Coordinates of C-alpha atoms in Angstrom, one line a residue:
X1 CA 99.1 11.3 62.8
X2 CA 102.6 11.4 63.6
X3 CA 104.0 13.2 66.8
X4 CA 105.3 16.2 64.8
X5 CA 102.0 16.9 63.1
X6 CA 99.8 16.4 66.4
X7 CA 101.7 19.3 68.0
X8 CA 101.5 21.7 65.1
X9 CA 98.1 20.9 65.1
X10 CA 97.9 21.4 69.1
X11 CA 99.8 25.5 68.5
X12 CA 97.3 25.9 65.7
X13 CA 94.3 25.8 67.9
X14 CA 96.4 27.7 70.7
X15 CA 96.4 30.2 68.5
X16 CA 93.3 30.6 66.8
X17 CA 91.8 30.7 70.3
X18 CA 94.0 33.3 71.9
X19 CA 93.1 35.2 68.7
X20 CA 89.7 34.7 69.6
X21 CA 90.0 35.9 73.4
X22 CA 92.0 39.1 71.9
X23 CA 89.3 39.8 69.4
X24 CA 86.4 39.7 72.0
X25 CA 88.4 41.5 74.3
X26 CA 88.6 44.2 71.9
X27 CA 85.1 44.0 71.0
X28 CA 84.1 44.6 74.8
X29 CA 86.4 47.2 75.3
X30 CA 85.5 49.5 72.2
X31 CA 81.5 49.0 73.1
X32 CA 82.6 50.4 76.9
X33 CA 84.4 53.4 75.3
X34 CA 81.6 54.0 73.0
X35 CA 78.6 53.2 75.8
X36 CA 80.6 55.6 78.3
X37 CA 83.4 58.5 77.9
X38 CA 86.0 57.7 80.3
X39 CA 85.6 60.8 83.6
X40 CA 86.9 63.9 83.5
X41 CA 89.4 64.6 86.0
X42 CA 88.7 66.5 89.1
X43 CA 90.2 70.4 89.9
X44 CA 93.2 69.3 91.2
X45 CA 92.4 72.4 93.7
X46 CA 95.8 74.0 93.2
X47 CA 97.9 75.5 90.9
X48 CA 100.7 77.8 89.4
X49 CA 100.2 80.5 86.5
X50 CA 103.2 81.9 84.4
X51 CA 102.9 85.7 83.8
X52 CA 103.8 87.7 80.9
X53 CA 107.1 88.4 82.7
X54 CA 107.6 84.8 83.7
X55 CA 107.0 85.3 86.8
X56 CA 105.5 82.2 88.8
X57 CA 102.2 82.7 90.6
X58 CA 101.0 79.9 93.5
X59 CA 97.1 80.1 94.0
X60 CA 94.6 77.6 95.8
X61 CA 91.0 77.0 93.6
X62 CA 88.5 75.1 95.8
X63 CA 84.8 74.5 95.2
X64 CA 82.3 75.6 92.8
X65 CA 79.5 78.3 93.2
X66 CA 80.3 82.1 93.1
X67 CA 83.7 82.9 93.5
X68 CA 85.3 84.9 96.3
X69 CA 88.9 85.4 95.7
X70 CA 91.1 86.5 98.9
X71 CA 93.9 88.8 98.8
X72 CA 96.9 88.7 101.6
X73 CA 98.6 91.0 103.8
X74 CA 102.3 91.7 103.6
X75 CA 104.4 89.5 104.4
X76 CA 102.0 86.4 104.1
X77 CA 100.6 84.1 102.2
X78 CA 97.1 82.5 100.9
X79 CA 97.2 80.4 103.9
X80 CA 96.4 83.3 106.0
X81 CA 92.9 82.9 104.8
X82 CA 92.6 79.5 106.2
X83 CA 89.8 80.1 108.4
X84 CA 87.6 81.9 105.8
X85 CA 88.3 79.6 102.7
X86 CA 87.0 77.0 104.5
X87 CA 84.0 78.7 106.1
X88 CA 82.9 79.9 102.9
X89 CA 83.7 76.6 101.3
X90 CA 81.1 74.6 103.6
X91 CA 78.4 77.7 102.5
X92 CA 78.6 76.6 99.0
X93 CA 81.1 79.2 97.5
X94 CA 83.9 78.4 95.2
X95 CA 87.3 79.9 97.1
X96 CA 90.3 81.3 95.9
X97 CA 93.4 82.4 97.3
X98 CA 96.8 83.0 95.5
X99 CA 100.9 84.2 97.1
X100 CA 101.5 87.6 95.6
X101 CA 104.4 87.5 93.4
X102 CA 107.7 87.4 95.6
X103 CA 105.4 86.1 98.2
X104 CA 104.8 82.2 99.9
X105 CA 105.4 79.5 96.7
X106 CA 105.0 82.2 94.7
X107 CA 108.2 83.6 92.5
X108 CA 110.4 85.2 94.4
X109 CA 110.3 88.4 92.2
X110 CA 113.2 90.7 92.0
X111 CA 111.2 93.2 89.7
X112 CA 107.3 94.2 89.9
X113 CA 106.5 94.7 93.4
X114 CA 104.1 97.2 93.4
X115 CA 100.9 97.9 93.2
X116 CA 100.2 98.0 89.1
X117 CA 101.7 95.1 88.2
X118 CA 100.5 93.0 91.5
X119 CA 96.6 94.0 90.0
X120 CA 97.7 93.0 86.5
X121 CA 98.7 89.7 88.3
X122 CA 95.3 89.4 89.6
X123 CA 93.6 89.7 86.3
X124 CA 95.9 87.6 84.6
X125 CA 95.0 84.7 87.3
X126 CA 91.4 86.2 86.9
X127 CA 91.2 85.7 83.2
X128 CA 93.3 82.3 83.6
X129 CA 90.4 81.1 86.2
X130 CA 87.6 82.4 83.5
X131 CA 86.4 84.5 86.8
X132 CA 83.1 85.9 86.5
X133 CA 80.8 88.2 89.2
X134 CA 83.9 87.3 91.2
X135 CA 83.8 88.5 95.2
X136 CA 87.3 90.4 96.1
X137 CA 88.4 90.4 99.8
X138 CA 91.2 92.5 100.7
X139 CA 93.2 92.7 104.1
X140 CA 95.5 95.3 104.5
X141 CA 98.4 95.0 101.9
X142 CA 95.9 92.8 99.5
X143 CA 93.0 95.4 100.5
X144 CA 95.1 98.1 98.5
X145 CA 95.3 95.3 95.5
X146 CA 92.0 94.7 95.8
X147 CA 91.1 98.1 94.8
X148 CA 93.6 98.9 92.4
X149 CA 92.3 95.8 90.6
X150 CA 88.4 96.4 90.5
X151 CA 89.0 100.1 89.5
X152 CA 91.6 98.7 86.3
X153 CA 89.7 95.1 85.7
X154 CA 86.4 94.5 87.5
X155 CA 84.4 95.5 84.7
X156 CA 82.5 93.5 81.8
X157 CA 80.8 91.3 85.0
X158 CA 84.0 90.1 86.5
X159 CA 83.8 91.8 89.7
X160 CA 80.3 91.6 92.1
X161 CA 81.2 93.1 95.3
X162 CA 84.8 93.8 97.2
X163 CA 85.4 94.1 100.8
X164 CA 88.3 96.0 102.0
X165 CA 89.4 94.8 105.9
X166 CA 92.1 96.9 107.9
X167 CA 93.3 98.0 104.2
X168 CA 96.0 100.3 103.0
X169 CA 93.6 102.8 100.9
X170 CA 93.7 105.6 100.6
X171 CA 97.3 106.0 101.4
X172 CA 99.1 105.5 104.8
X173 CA 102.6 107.8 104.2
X174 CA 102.6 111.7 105.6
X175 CA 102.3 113.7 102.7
X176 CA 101.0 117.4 102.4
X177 CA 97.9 115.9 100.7
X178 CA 97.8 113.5 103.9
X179 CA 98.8 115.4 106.6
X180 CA 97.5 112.9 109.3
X181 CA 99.7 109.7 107.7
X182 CA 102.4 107.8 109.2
X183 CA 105.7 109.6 108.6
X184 CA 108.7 108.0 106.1
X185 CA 110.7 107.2 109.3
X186 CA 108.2 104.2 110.1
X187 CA 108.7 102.6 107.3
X188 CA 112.3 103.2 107.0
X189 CA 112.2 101.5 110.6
X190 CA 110.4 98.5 108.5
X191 CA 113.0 98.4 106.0
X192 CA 116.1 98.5 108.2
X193 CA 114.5 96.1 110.7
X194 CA 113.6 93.9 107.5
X195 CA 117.0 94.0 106.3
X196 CA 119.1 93.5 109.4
X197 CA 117.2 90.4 110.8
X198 CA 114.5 89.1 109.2
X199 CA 113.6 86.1 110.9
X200 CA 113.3 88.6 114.2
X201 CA 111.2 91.1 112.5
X202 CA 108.9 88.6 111.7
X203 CA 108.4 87.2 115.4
X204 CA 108.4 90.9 116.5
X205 CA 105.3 92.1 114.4
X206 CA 102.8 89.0 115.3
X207 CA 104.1 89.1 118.9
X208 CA 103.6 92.6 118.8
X209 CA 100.6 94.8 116.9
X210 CA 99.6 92.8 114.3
X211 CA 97.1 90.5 116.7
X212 CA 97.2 93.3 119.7
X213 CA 99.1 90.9 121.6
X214 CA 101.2 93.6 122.7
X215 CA 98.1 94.8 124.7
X216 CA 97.2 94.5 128.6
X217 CA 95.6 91.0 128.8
X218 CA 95.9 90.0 125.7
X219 CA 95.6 85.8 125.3
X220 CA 99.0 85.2 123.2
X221 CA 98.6 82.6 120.6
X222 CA 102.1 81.2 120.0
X223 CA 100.8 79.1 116.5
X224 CA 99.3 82.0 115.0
X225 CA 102.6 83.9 115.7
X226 CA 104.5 81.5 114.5
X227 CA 102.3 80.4 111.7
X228 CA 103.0 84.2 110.7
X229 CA 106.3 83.7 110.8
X230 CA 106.3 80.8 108.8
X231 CA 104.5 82.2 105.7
X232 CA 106.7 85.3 106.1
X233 CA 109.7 83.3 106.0
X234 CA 108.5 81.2 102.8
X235 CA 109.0 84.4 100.7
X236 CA 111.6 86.6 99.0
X237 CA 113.2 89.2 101.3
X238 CA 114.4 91.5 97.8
X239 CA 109.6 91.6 97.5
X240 CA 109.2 91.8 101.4
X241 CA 111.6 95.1 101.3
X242 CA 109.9 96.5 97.7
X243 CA 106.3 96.3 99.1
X244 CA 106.9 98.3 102.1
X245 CA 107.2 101.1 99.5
X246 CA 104.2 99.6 98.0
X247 CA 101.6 99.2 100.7
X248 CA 102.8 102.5 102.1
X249 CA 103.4 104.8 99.9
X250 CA 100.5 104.3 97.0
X251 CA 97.8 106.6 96.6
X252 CA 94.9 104.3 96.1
X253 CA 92.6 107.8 95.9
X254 CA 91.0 107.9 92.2
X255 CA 91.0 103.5 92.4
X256 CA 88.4 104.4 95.7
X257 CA 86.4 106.7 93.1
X258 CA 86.4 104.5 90.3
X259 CA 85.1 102.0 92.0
X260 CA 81.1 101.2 91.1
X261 CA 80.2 98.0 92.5
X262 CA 79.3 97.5 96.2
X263 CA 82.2 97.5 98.6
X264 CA 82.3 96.7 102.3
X265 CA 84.7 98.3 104.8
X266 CA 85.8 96.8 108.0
X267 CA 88.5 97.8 110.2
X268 CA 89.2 97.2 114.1
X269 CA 89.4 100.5 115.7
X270 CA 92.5 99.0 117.8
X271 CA 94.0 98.7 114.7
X272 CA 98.0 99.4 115.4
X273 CA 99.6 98.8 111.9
X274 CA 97.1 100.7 109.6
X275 CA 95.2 103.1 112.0
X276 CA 91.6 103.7 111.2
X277 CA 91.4 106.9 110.9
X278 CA 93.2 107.6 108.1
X279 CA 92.5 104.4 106.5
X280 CA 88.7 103.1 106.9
X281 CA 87.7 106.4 108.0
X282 CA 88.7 108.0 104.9
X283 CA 88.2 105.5 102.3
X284 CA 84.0 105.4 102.9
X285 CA 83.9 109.0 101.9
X286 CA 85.5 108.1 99.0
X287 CA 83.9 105.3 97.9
X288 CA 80.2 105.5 95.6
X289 CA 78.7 102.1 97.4
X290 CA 81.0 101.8 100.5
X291 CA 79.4 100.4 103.3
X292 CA 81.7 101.1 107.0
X293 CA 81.5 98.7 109.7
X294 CA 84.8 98.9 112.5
X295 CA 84.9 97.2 116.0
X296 CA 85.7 98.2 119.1
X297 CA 88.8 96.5 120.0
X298 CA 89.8 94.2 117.4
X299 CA 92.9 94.2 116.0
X300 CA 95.0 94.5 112.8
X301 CA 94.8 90.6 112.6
X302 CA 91.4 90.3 113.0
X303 CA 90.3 87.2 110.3
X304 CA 92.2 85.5 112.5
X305 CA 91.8 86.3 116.2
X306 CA 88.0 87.0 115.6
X307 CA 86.8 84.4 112.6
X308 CA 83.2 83.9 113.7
X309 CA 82.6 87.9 114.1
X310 CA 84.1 88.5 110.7
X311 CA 83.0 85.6 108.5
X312 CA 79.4 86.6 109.8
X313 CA 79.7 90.1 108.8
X314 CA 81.1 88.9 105.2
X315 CA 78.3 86.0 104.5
X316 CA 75.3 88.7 105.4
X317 CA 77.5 91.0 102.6
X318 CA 77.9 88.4 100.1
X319 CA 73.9 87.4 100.8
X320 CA 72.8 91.3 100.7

């Protein structure tokens, strides 16, 4: 055999064997895919969902079990639930937490900041997260949200229980219905203090009432103040000045009524930004399964100064 037809003879087997390898490999690799569907991924544990409006809404999804979905104060964020979402996390519970619309890594929303359209937000994130016999937690700003959305949307099994702490409801502005409320000029004071210097209003109010630091022996935190700060600052100043109206001036009266699932009420009686009696005090007697527990001392900012009291109080509630 001459040199020319040795080597075509040589590439000839090359070939037929690499075909070969090929082939088998093949082979092996459809039997795996047929033996064994590849894994699904995992919740990536985070997210963002597009309202109607278009509107850009940030929330964190962790864990599996019955949901409890947390709603924030004004100005903040989801990550002012830190120390509950991963309490209730470690008992087994699937927790959520999202940054109201104009709020945190949320849109910064020039329209919709008010109470109707932050619960149609809710269930929109509700119906997007297939919630079902869902747990709502509300403090303050989000307490108000929490029961404008269980009186509009927690029916049909999406809503177990809701727990109102140091919430807006029924209403906090001095009206002739409300004769005991805060008068306009306080939150006028908000709004001008707001719009002048923000970054100063928002060290003011954690310094200040929102954690009682303000009060005679108080231990200051200076990370929770400016952890407070920070969350404020991540948001839209245009939402921050719209939901002063919001949280203040809604009349959360019938959404208290309408309410039929359980809901527990807790409120510190040194309560500075949303004082109990006009809040807590009034929203039991509204309210067709309210349960009332306040305590002596504690501030607006409770979750946070007091975790162990308050996560204790909420797992014997979510248990009962």
């Amino acid at each position: 055999m001459n040199q020319s037809n040795t080597e075509a003879s040589r590439r000839g087997v090359m070939t037929a064997g690499l075909g070969a390898v090929v082939a088998s490999a093949a082979s092996v690799a459809s039997n795996s895919s047929a033996a064994a569907a590849p894994p699904q991924p995992a919740k990536p544990g985070s997210g963002v969902l597009t309202t109607a409006d278009g509107t850009q809404i940030y929330y964190k999804d962790w864990g599996t079990g019955q949901p409890i979905v947390f709603h924030h104060g004004w100005p903040l964020t989801a990550d002012d639930w830190d120390a509950q979402m991963l309490f209730f996390l470690s008992q087994g519970y699937r927790v959520i937490a999202h940054d109201r619309r104009g709020h945190g890594r949320s849109s910064q929303s020039a329209v919709g900041n008010e109470m109707d359209t932050y619960a149609a937000d809710v269930a929109a994130l509700a119906k997007h997260l297939d919630l079902k016999n869902a747990i709502h937690v509300g403090h303050s700003t989000g307490g108000g949200e929490v029961a404008r959305y269980v009186a509009r949307y927690g029916g049909g099994g999406r809503v177990a229980k809701a727990v109102l702490i140091g919430a807006v409801p029924p209403i906090m502005l001095k009206t002739d219905a409300n004769p005991n409320g805060l008068p306009l000029e306080v939150f006028d004071g908000f709004r001008a203090a707001l719009a002048a210097n923000r970054a100063q209003f928002f060290l003011d109010v954690p310094s200040g009432p929102f954690y009682g630091f303000n009060r005679p022996g108080a231990k200051i935190d200076q990370g929770v103040i400016n952890n407070w700060w920070r969350q404020g600052m991540m948001g839209g100043a245009k939402a921050h000045y719209d939901c002063i109206k919001a949280f203040s001036e809604t009349d959360f009266t019938e959404d208290l009524k309408a309410i039929d699932v359980p809901v527990l009420v807790l409120h510190g009686e040194d309560d500075q930004l949303v004082p109990i009696a006009d809040s807590a005090l009034k929203s039991i007697k509204l309210l067709k399964r309210g349960t009332l527990k306040t305590y002596p001392g504690l501030p607006h900012g409770m979750c946070t100064t007091h975790p162990e009291t308050i996560n204790r109080d909420l797992l014997a509630f979510f248990r009962s």
